[in-house]
Amino acid sequence: MIDEGYTKYECDWVQTPALPVDAVAELNAWRNRLHQQGLIGYYPEHGVGYGNVSIRVGDSDRFIISGTQTGHIEETDETHYGLVVRCDIGGNRVHCEGPVQASSEALTHAAIYALDPAIRAVVHVHDMALWHELMDRIPTTSRQISYGTPEMAIEFRRLYDETDFAARGIAVMGGHEEGIVSFGLDIEQAAQRVLQRRD
Ligand SMILES: [Zn+2]
């Protein structure tokens, strides 16, 4: 079941001008590369986008993330990103600002950042072949847990503490069809951890 794009959280959004070009340039370049590979995109039959990328802002808990419903856009720019200023994972609540609302998967990203201050970037993609190939061969979240829920945050913590998720930086989202998540010290490392799996 495709559950992408259906907002499961409450989003407090303050509409503001786009972030500075420099703040999103590298993130956006990797997003466009992932889009070219079909790892970020759009399901026309469901009318929803999938896949999203983010980077942490400084040493804060804030992060810049691709906007909701931007998956159909071939080449995005700084106007397609939002800043998540605060997340309440338990309360399913996201506070964001920017020209677009944060991706509906902002809580998943927040849960990954909460694992370790060393995590600087998060990538979430969809790939059916990779999802089946890697399922249970790399750290995999429980099939009972869908994305964007408080339970997912607890599950990522379990994987981080009890498996080699911390070392590999990539996991299958067992309860989110086609879903794979990776992280890194920067956006290049996070993106490459997915792209290398397709070589
Ligand atoms: Zn997804």
Coordinates of N, CA and C and ligand atoms in Angstrom, one line a residue:
M1 N 0.8 -1.2 0.0 CA 0.0 0.0 0.0 C 0.9 1.2 0.0
I2 N 0.6 2.2 -0.9 CA 1.3 3.4 -0.9 C 0.7 4.4 0.1
D3 N 1.4 4.7 1.1 CA 0.9 5.6 2.1 C 1.6 7.0 2.1
E4 N 2.4 7.2 1.0 CA 3.2 8.4 0.9 C 2.2 9.6 0.7
G5 N 2.6 10.7 1.2 CA 2.0 12.0 0.9 C 0.7 12.2 1.7
Y6 N 0.2 11.3 2.4 CA -0.9 11.5 3.2 C -0.4 12.0 4.6
T7 N -0.7 13.3 4.9 CA -0.2 13.9 6.0 C -0.8 13.3 7.3
K8 N 0.2 12.7 8.1 CA -0.2 12.1 9.3 C 0.1 13.0 10.6
Y9 N 0.7 14.1 10.3 CA 1.1 14.9 11.4 C 0.4 16.3 11.3
E10 N 0.4 17.0 12.4 CA -0.1 18.4 12.4 C 1.1 19.3 12.0
C11 N 0.9 20.1 11.1 CA 2.0 21.0 10.6 C 1.6 22.4 10.9
D12 N 2.4 23.1 11.7 CA 2.3 24.5 11.9 C 3.3 25.2 11.0
W13 N 2.7 25.8 10.0 CA 3.6 26.3 8.9 C 3.5 27.8 8.8
V14 N 4.6 28.5 8.9 CA 4.7 29.9 8.7 C 5.3 30.2 7.3
Q15 N 4.5 30.8 6.4 CA 5.0 31.0 5.1 C 6.0 32.1 5.1
T16 N 7.2 31.9 4.6 CA 8.3 32.9 4.5 C 9.0 32.8 3.2
P17 N 9.8 33.7 2.8 CA 10.5 33.7 1.6 C 11.5 32.4 1.5
A18 N 12.0 32.1 0.3 CA 12.9 31.0 0.2 C 14.2 31.2 1.0
L19 N 14.8 30.1 1.4 CA 16.1 30.1 2.0 C 17.1 30.6 1.0
P20 N 18.3 31.1 1.6 CA 19.3 31.5 0.7 C 19.8 30.4 -0.3
V21 N 20.1 30.7 -1.5 CA 20.5 29.7 -2.5 C 21.7 28.9 -2.0
D22 N 22.6 29.5 -1.3 CA 23.8 28.8 -0.8 C 23.4 27.7 0.2
A23 N 22.4 28.0 1.0 CA 22.0 27.1 2.1 C 21.4 25.8 1.5
V24 N 20.9 25.8 0.3 CA 20.3 24.5 -0.2 C 21.0 24.0 -1.5
A25 N 22.0 24.7 -2.0 CA 22.6 24.3 -3.3 C 23.0 22.9 -3.3
E26 N 23.9 22.4 -2.4 CA 24.4 21.1 -2.4 C 23.3 20.1 -2.2
L27 N 22.4 20.3 -1.2 CA 21.3 19.5 -0.9 C 20.4 19.3 -2.2
N28 N 20.2 20.4 -2.8 CA 19.3 20.4 -4.0 C 20.0 19.6 -5.2
A29 N 21.3 19.7 -5.3 CA 22.0 19.0 -6.4 C 21.9 17.5 -6.2
W30 N 22.0 17.0 -4.9 CA 21.8 15.6 -4.7 C 20.4 15.2 -4.8
R31 N 19.5 16.0 -4.4 CA 18.0 15.7 -4.6 C 17.8 15.5 -6.1
N32 N 18.3 16.4 -7.0 CA 18.0 16.3 -8.4 C 18.7 15.0 -9.0
R33 N 19.8 14.6 -8.4 CA 20.5 13.4 -8.9 C 19.6 12.2 -8.5
L34 N 19.1 12.2 -7.3 CA 18.3 11.1 -6.8 C 17.0 11.0 -7.7
H35 N 16.5 12.2 -8.0 CA 15.2 12.3 -8.8 C 15.5 11.7 -10.2
Q36 N 16.7 12.0 -10.8 CA 17.0 11.4 -12.1 C 17.0 9.9 -12.1
Q37 N 17.4 9.4 -10.9 CA 17.5 7.9 -10.8 C 16.1 7.3 -10.4
G38 N 15.1 8.1 -10.3 CA 13.8 7.6 -9.9 C 13.6 7.3 -8.4
L39 N 14.6 7.6 -7.6 CA 14.6 7.3 -6.2 C 13.7 8.3 -5.4
I40 N 13.6 9.5 -6.0 CA 12.6 10.5 -5.6 C 11.7 10.8 -6.8
G41 N 10.4 10.9 -6.6 CA 9.6 11.0 -7.8 C 8.1 11.2 -7.4
Y42 N 7.3 10.6 -8.3 CA 5.8 10.9 -8.2 C 5.1 9.7 -8.7
Y43 N 4.0 9.3 -8.0 CA 3.2 8.2 -8.4 C 1.9 8.8 -9.1
P44 N 1.9 8.8 -10.4 CA 0.8 9.5 -11.1 C -0.6 8.8 -10.7
E45 N -0.5 7.5 -10.5 CA -1.8 6.8 -10.2 C -2.3 7.1 -8.9
H46 N -1.5 7.6 -8.0 CA -1.9 8.0 -6.6 C -1.9 9.5 -6.4
G47 N -1.3 10.2 -7.4 CA -1.2 11.6 -7.3 C -0.4 12.1 -6.1
V48 N 0.6 11.4 -5.7 CA 1.5 11.8 -4.6 C 2.9 11.6 -4.9
G49 N 3.7 12.5 -4.3 CA 5.2 12.4 -4.5 C 5.8 11.4 -3.5
Y50 N 7.0 11.0 -3.7 CA 7.7 10.2 -2.8 C 9.2 10.6 -2.7
G51 N 9.8 10.3 -1.6 CA 11.3 10.6 -1.4 C 11.5 12.0 -1.0
N52 N 12.5 12.2 -0.1 CA 12.8 13.5 0.4 C 14.2 13.5 1.0
V53 N 14.8 14.7 1.1 CA 16.2 14.8 1.6 C 16.2 16.0 2.6
S54 N 17.2 15.9 3.5 CA 17.3 17.0 4.5 C 18.8 17.1 5.0
I55 N 19.1 18.3 5.5 CA 20.4 18.5 6.1 C 20.2 19.3 7.4
R56 N 21.0 18.9 8.4 CA 20.9 19.6 9.7 C 21.4 21.0 9.6
V57 N 20.9 22.0 10.4 CA 21.4 23.3 10.4 C 22.3 23.5 11.6
G58 N 23.6 23.7 11.3 CA 24.6 23.9 12.4 C 24.5 22.7 13.3
D59 N 24.6 23.1 14.6 CA 24.5 22.1 15.7 C 23.1 22.0 16.3
S60 N 22.2 22.6 15.6 CA 20.8 22.7 16.2 C 20.0 21.4 15.9
D61 N 18.8 21.4 16.4 CA 17.8 20.3 16.1 C 17.0 20.7 14.8
R62 N 17.3 21.8 14.2 CA 16.6 22.3 13.0 C 17.2 21.6 11.8
F63 N 16.3 21.5 10.8 CA 16.9 20.9 9.5 C 16.1 21.5 8.3
I64 N 16.8 21.5 7.2 CA 16.2 22.0 5.9 C 15.8 20.7 5.2
I65 N 14.5 20.7 4.7 CA 14.0 19.5 4.1 C 13.2 19.9 2.8
S66 N 13.2 19.0 1.9 CA 12.5 19.2 0.6 C 11.0 19.3 1.0
G67 N 10.3 20.1 0.2 CA 8.9 20.4 0.5 C 7.9 19.3 0.1
T68 N 6.8 19.3 0.8 CA 5.8 18.3 0.4 C 5.3 18.5 -1.0
Q69 N 4.9 17.4 -1.7 CA 4.4 17.5 -3.0 C 5.3 18.2 -4.0
T70 N 6.6 17.9 -3.9 CA 7.5 18.4 -4.9 C 8.1 17.3 -5.8
G71 N 7.7 16.1 -5.5 CA 8.3 14.9 -6.2 C 8.1 14.9 -7.7
H72 N 7.1 15.6 -8.2 CA 6.9 15.6 -9.7 C 7.8 16.6 -10.4
I73 N 8.5 17.4 -9.7 CA 9.4 18.4 -10.3 C 10.7 17.9 -10.7
E74 N 11.1 18.0 -11.9 CA 12.4 17.5 -12.4 C 13.5 18.2 -11.8
E75 N 13.5 19.5 -11.8 CA 14.7 20.3 -11.3 C 14.1 21.2 -10.3
T76 N 14.3 21.0 -9.0 CA 13.9 21.9 -8.0 C 14.9 23.0 -7.7
D77 N 14.6 24.0 -6.9 CA 15.5 25.0 -6.5 C 15.2 25.4 -5.1
E78 N 15.7 26.5 -4.6 CA 15.6 26.9 -3.2 C 14.2 27.2 -2.8
T79 N 13.3 27.4 -3.8 CA 11.9 27.7 -3.4 C 11.1 26.4 -3.0
H80 N 11.8 25.2 -3.1 CA 11.1 24.0 -2.9 C 11.5 23.3 -1.6
Y81 N 12.1 24.1 -0.7 CA 12.6 23.6 0.6 C 12.0 24.4 1.8
G82 N 11.9 23.7 2.9 CA 11.4 24.3 4.1 C 12.3 24.1 5.2
L83 N 12.2 24.9 6.3 CA 13.0 24.7 7.5 C 12.1 24.2 8.6
V84 N 12.5 23.0 9.1 CA 11.8 22.5 10.3 C 12.4 23.1 11.5
V85 N 11.7 23.8 12.3 CA 12.3 24.5 13.4 C 12.1 23.7 14.7
R86 N 11.0 22.9 14.7 CA 10.8 22.1 15.9 C 9.9 20.9 15.6
C87 N 10.1 19.8 16.2 CA 9.3 18.6 16.0 C 8.9 18.1 17.4
D88 N 7.7 17.7 17.5 CA 7.2 16.9 18.6 C 6.8 15.6 18.1
I89 N 7.7 14.6 18.2 CA 7.5 13.3 17.6 C 6.4 12.6 18.3
G90 N 6.3 12.7 19.7 CA 5.3 12.0 20.4 C 3.9 12.6 20.1
G91 N 3.9 13.9 19.9 CA 2.6 14.6 19.6 C 2.3 14.7 18.1
N92 N 3.2 14.1 17.3 CA 3.0 14.1 15.8 C 2.8 15.5 15.3
R93 N 3.7 16.4 15.7 CA 3.5 17.8 15.4 C 4.8 18.4 14.9
V94 N 4.7 19.1 13.7 CA 5.9 19.7 13.1 C 5.7 21.2 13.0
H95 N 6.7 22.0 13.4 CA 6.7 23.4 13.2 C 7.7 23.7 12.1
C96 N 7.2 24.4 11.0 CA 8.1 24.6 9.9 C 7.8 26.0 9.3
E97 N 8.8 26.5 8.6 CA 8.7 27.7 7.8 C 9.3 27.6 6.5
G98 N 9.0 28.5 5.6 CA 9.5 28.5 4.2 C 8.4 28.7 3.2
P99 N 8.8 28.7 1.9 CA 7.9 29.0 0.9 C 6.9 27.8 0.6
V100 N 7.3 26.6 1.1 CA 6.5 25.4 1.0 C 6.5 24.7 2.3
Q101 N 5.5 23.9 2.6 CA 5.4 23.1 3.8 C 6.5 22.0 3.7
A102 N 7.0 21.6 4.9 CA 7.9 20.5 5.0 C 7.3 19.2 4.5
S103 N 8.1 18.3 3.9 CA 7.7 17.0 3.5 C 6.9 16.3 4.7
S104 N 5.9 15.5 4.2 CA 5.1 14.8 5.2 C 5.9 13.8 6.0
E105 N 7.2 13.6 5.6 CA 8.0 12.6 6.3 C 9.0 13.3 7.2
A106 N 8.7 14.6 7.5 CA 9.7 15.3 8.4 C 9.9 14.7 9.7
L107 N 8.9 14.0 10.3 CA 9.0 13.3 11.6 C 10.0 12.2 11.5
T108 N 10.0 11.5 10.4 CA 11.0 10.4 10.2 C 12.4 11.0 10.2
H109 N 12.6 12.1 9.5 CA 13.9 12.7 9.5 C 14.3 13.2 10.9
A110 N 13.3 13.8 11.6 CA 13.6 14.2 13.0 C 14.0 13.1 13.9
A111 N 13.4 11.9 13.7 CA 13.7 10.7 14.5 C 15.1 10.3 14.2
I112 N 15.6 10.4 13.0 CA 17.0 10.0 12.7 C 18.0 11.0 13.3
Y113 N 17.7 12.3 13.1 CA 18.6 13.3 13.7 C 18.7 13.1 15.2
A114 N 17.6 12.7 15.9 CA 17.6 12.6 17.3 C 18.5 11.4 17.8
L115 N 18.9 10.6 16.9 CA 19.7 9.4 17.3 C 21.1 9.8 17.7
D116 N 21.7 10.9 17.0 CA 23.1 11.2 17.2 C 23.4 12.6 16.6
P117 N 24.0 13.5 17.4 CA 24.3 14.8 16.8 C 25.3 14.7 15.7
A118 N 26.0 13.6 15.5 CA 26.9 13.5 14.4 C 26.2 13.3 13.0
I119 N 24.9 12.9 13.1 CA 24.2 12.8 11.8 C 23.8 14.2 11.3
R120 N 24.3 14.4 10.1 CA 24.1 15.8 9.5 C 23.2 15.8 8.3
A121 N 22.8 14.6 7.8 CA 22.0 14.6 6.6 C 21.2 13.3 6.5
V122 N 20.0 13.4 6.0 CA 19.1 12.2 5.9 C 18.5 12.2 4.5
V123 N 18.4 10.9 4.0 CA 17.9 10.7 2.7 C 16.8 9.6 2.8
H124 N 15.6 9.9 2.2 CA 14.6 8.8 2.2 C 14.1 8.7 0.7
V125 N 14.3 7.4 0.2 CA 13.9 7.2 -1.2 C 13.0 6.0 -1.3
H126 N 12.5 5.8 -2.5 CA 11.6 4.6 -2.8 C 12.2 3.9 -3.9
D127 N 12.3 2.6 -3.8 CA 12.8 1.7 -4.8 C 12.3 0.3 -4.5
M128 N 11.4 -0.2 -5.3 CA 10.8 -1.5 -5.1 C 11.8 -2.6 -5.1
A129 N 12.7 -2.6 -6.1 CA 13.6 -3.7 -6.3 C 14.6 -3.7 -5.1
L130 N 15.1 -2.6 -4.8 CA 16.1 -2.5 -3.7 C 15.4 -2.8 -2.3
W131 N 14.2 -2.4 -2.2 CA 13.4 -2.7 -0.9 C 13.3 -4.2 -0.7
H132 N 13.0 -4.9 -1.8 CA 12.9 -6.4 -1.6 C 14.3 -7.0 -1.4
E133 N 15.2 -6.5 -2.2 CA 16.6 -7.1 -2.1 C 17.2 -6.9 -0.7
L134 N 17.0 -5.8 -0.1 CA 17.7 -5.5 1.1 C 17.0 -5.8 2.4
M135 N 15.7 -6.1 2.2 CA 14.8 -6.4 3.4 C 15.4 -7.5 4.2
D136 N 15.6 -7.3 5.5 CA 16.2 -8.2 6.4 C 17.6 -8.7 6.2
R137 N 18.2 -8.1 5.1 CA 19.6 -8.3 4.9 C 20.5 -7.2 5.5
I138 N 19.8 -6.0 5.6 CA 20.4 -4.9 6.3 C 19.4 -4.5 7.4
P139 N 19.7 -3.7 8.4 CA 18.8 -3.3 9.4 C 17.4 -2.9 8.8
T140 N 16.4 -3.5 9.3 CA 15.0 -3.3 8.8 C 14.0 -3.1 9.9
T141 N 13.2 -2.0 9.7 CA 12.2 -1.7 10.8 C 11.1 -2.7 10.6
S142 N 10.4 -2.8 11.7 CA 9.3 -3.8 11.8 C 8.2 -3.5 10.8
R143 N 7.6 -4.5 10.2 CA 6.6 -4.4 9.2 C 5.3 -3.8 9.8
Q144 N 5.2 -3.9 11.1 CA 4.0 -3.4 11.8 C 4.0 -1.9 11.9
I145 N 5.1 -1.2 11.6 CA 5.2 0.2 11.9 C 5.3 1.0 10.6
S146 N 4.3 1.9 10.4 CA 4.4 2.7 9.1 C 5.2 4.0 9.4
Y147 N 5.4 4.7 8.4 CA 6.3 5.9 8.5 C 5.5 7.0 9.3
G148 N 6.3 7.9 9.8 CA 5.8 9.2 10.3 C 5.0 9.0 11.6
T149 N 5.3 7.9 12.3 CA 4.6 7.7 13.6 C 5.6 7.7 14.8
P150 N 5.1 8.0 16.0 CA 6.0 7.9 17.1 C 6.7 6.6 17.3
E151 N 6.0 5.5 16.9 CA 6.5 4.2 17.0 C 7.8 4.0 16.1
M152 N 7.8 4.7 15.0 CA 8.9 4.6 14.1 C 10.2 5.2 14.7
A153 N 10.0 6.2 15.5 CA 11.2 6.9 16.2 C 11.8 5.9 17.2
I154 N 10.9 5.2 17.9 CA 11.4 4.2 18.9 C 12.1 3.0 18.1
E155 N 11.5 2.7 17.0 CA 12.1 1.6 16.2 C 13.5 1.9 15.6
F156 N 13.7 3.1 15.2 CA 15.0 3.6 14.7 C 16.0 3.6 15.8
R157 N 15.6 3.9 17.0 CA 16.5 3.9 18.2 C 16.9 2.5 18.4
R158 N 16.0 1.5 18.4 CA 16.3 0.1 18.6 C 17.3 -0.3 17.6
L159 N 17.1 0.0 16.3 CA 18.0 -0.4 15.3 C 19.4 0.2 15.5
Y160 N 19.4 1.5 15.9 CA 20.7 2.2 16.1 C 21.5 1.6 17.2
D161 N 20.8 1.2 18.3 CA 21.5 0.6 19.4 C 21.8 -0.9 19.3
E162 N 21.0 -1.6 18.6 CA 21.1 -3.1 18.6 C 21.6 -3.7 17.3
T163 N 21.7 -2.9 16.2 CA 22.2 -3.5 15.0 C 23.3 -2.7 14.4
D164 N 23.8 -3.0 13.2 CA 24.9 -2.1 12.6 C 24.3 -1.0 11.8
F165 N 23.1 -0.5 12.1 CA 22.5 0.6 11.5 C 23.4 1.8 11.7
A166 N 24.0 2.0 12.9 CA 24.9 3.2 13.1 C 26.1 3.2 12.2
A167 N 26.6 2.0 11.9 CA 27.8 1.9 11.1 C 27.5 2.0 9.6
R168 N 26.4 1.3 9.2 CA 26.1 1.3 7.8 C 25.4 2.5 7.3
G169 N 24.6 3.1 8.2 CA 23.9 4.3 7.9 C 22.8 4.2 6.9
I170 N 22.2 2.9 6.8 CA 21.1 2.7 5.8 C 20.2 1.6 6.4
A171 N 18.9 1.8 6.2 CA 18.0 0.8 6.7 C 16.8 0.7 5.8
V172 N 16.1 -0.5 5.8 CA 14.9 -0.7 5.1 C 13.7 -0.3 6.0
M173 N 12.7 0.4 5.5 CA 11.5 0.6 6.3 C 10.5 -0.5 6.0
G174 N 10.5 -1.5 6.8 CA 9.8 -2.7 6.5 C 8.3 -2.5 6.4
G175 N 7.7 -1.5 7.1 CA 6.3 -1.3 7.1 C 5.9 -0.1 6.1
H176 N 6.9 0.3 5.3 CA 6.6 1.4 4.4 C 7.1 1.0 3.0
E177 N 6.2 0.5 2.2 CA 6.5 -0.2 0.9 C 7.4 0.7 0.1
E178 N 8.5 0.1 -0.4 CA 9.6 0.7 -1.2 C 10.5 1.6 -0.4
G179 N 10.2 1.8 0.9 CA 10.9 2.9 1.6 C 12.3 2.4 2.2
I180 N 13.3 3.3 1.9 CA 14.7 3.1 2.4 C 15.1 4.4 3.0
V181 N 15.8 4.4 4.1 CA 16.3 5.6 4.7 C 17.8 5.5 4.9
S182 N 18.5 6.6 4.7 CA 20.0 6.6 5.0 C 20.3 7.9 5.6
F183 N 21.5 7.9 6.3 CA 22.0 9.2 6.9 C 23.5 9.2 6.7
G184 N 24.1 10.4 7.0 CA 25.5 10.6 6.8 C 26.0 11.8 7.5
L185 N 27.4 11.9 7.4 CA 28.1 13.1 8.0 C 27.8 14.3 7.1
D186 N 27.4 14.0 5.8 CA 27.0 15.1 5.0 C 26.0 14.5 3.9
I187 N 25.4 15.3 3.1 CA 24.4 14.9 2.2 C 25.0 13.9 1.1
E188 N 26.2 14.2 0.7 CA 26.9 13.3 -0.2 C 27.0 11.9 0.3
Q189 N 27.4 11.7 1.6 CA 27.6 10.4 2.1 C 26.2 9.7 2.3
A190 N 25.2 10.5 2.7 CA 23.9 9.9 2.8 C 23.3 9.4 1.5
A191 N 23.5 10.2 0.5 CA 23.0 9.9 -0.9 C 23.8 8.7 -1.4
Q192 N 25.1 8.7 -1.3 CA 25.9 7.7 -1.8 C 25.6 6.3 -1.2
R193 N 25.2 6.3 0.1 CA 24.9 5.1 0.7 C 23.7 4.4 0.1
V194 N 22.8 5.1 -0.6 CA 21.8 4.5 -1.4 C 22.2 4.2 -2.8
L195 N 22.9 5.2 -3.4 CA 23.3 5.0 -4.8 C 24.2 3.9 -5.0
Q196 N 25.1 3.7 -4.1 CA 26.1 2.5 -4.2 C 25.4 1.2 -4.2
R197 N 24.2 1.1 -3.6 CA 23.5 -0.1 -3.5 C 22.9 -0.5 -4.9
R198 N 22.8 0.5 -5.8 CA 22.2 0.3 -7.1 C 23.2 0.0 -8.1
D199 N 24.5 0.1 -7.8 CA 25.6 -0.2 -8.8 C 25.6 -1.7 -9.1
Ligands
ZN1 ZN 8.3 7.2 1.7

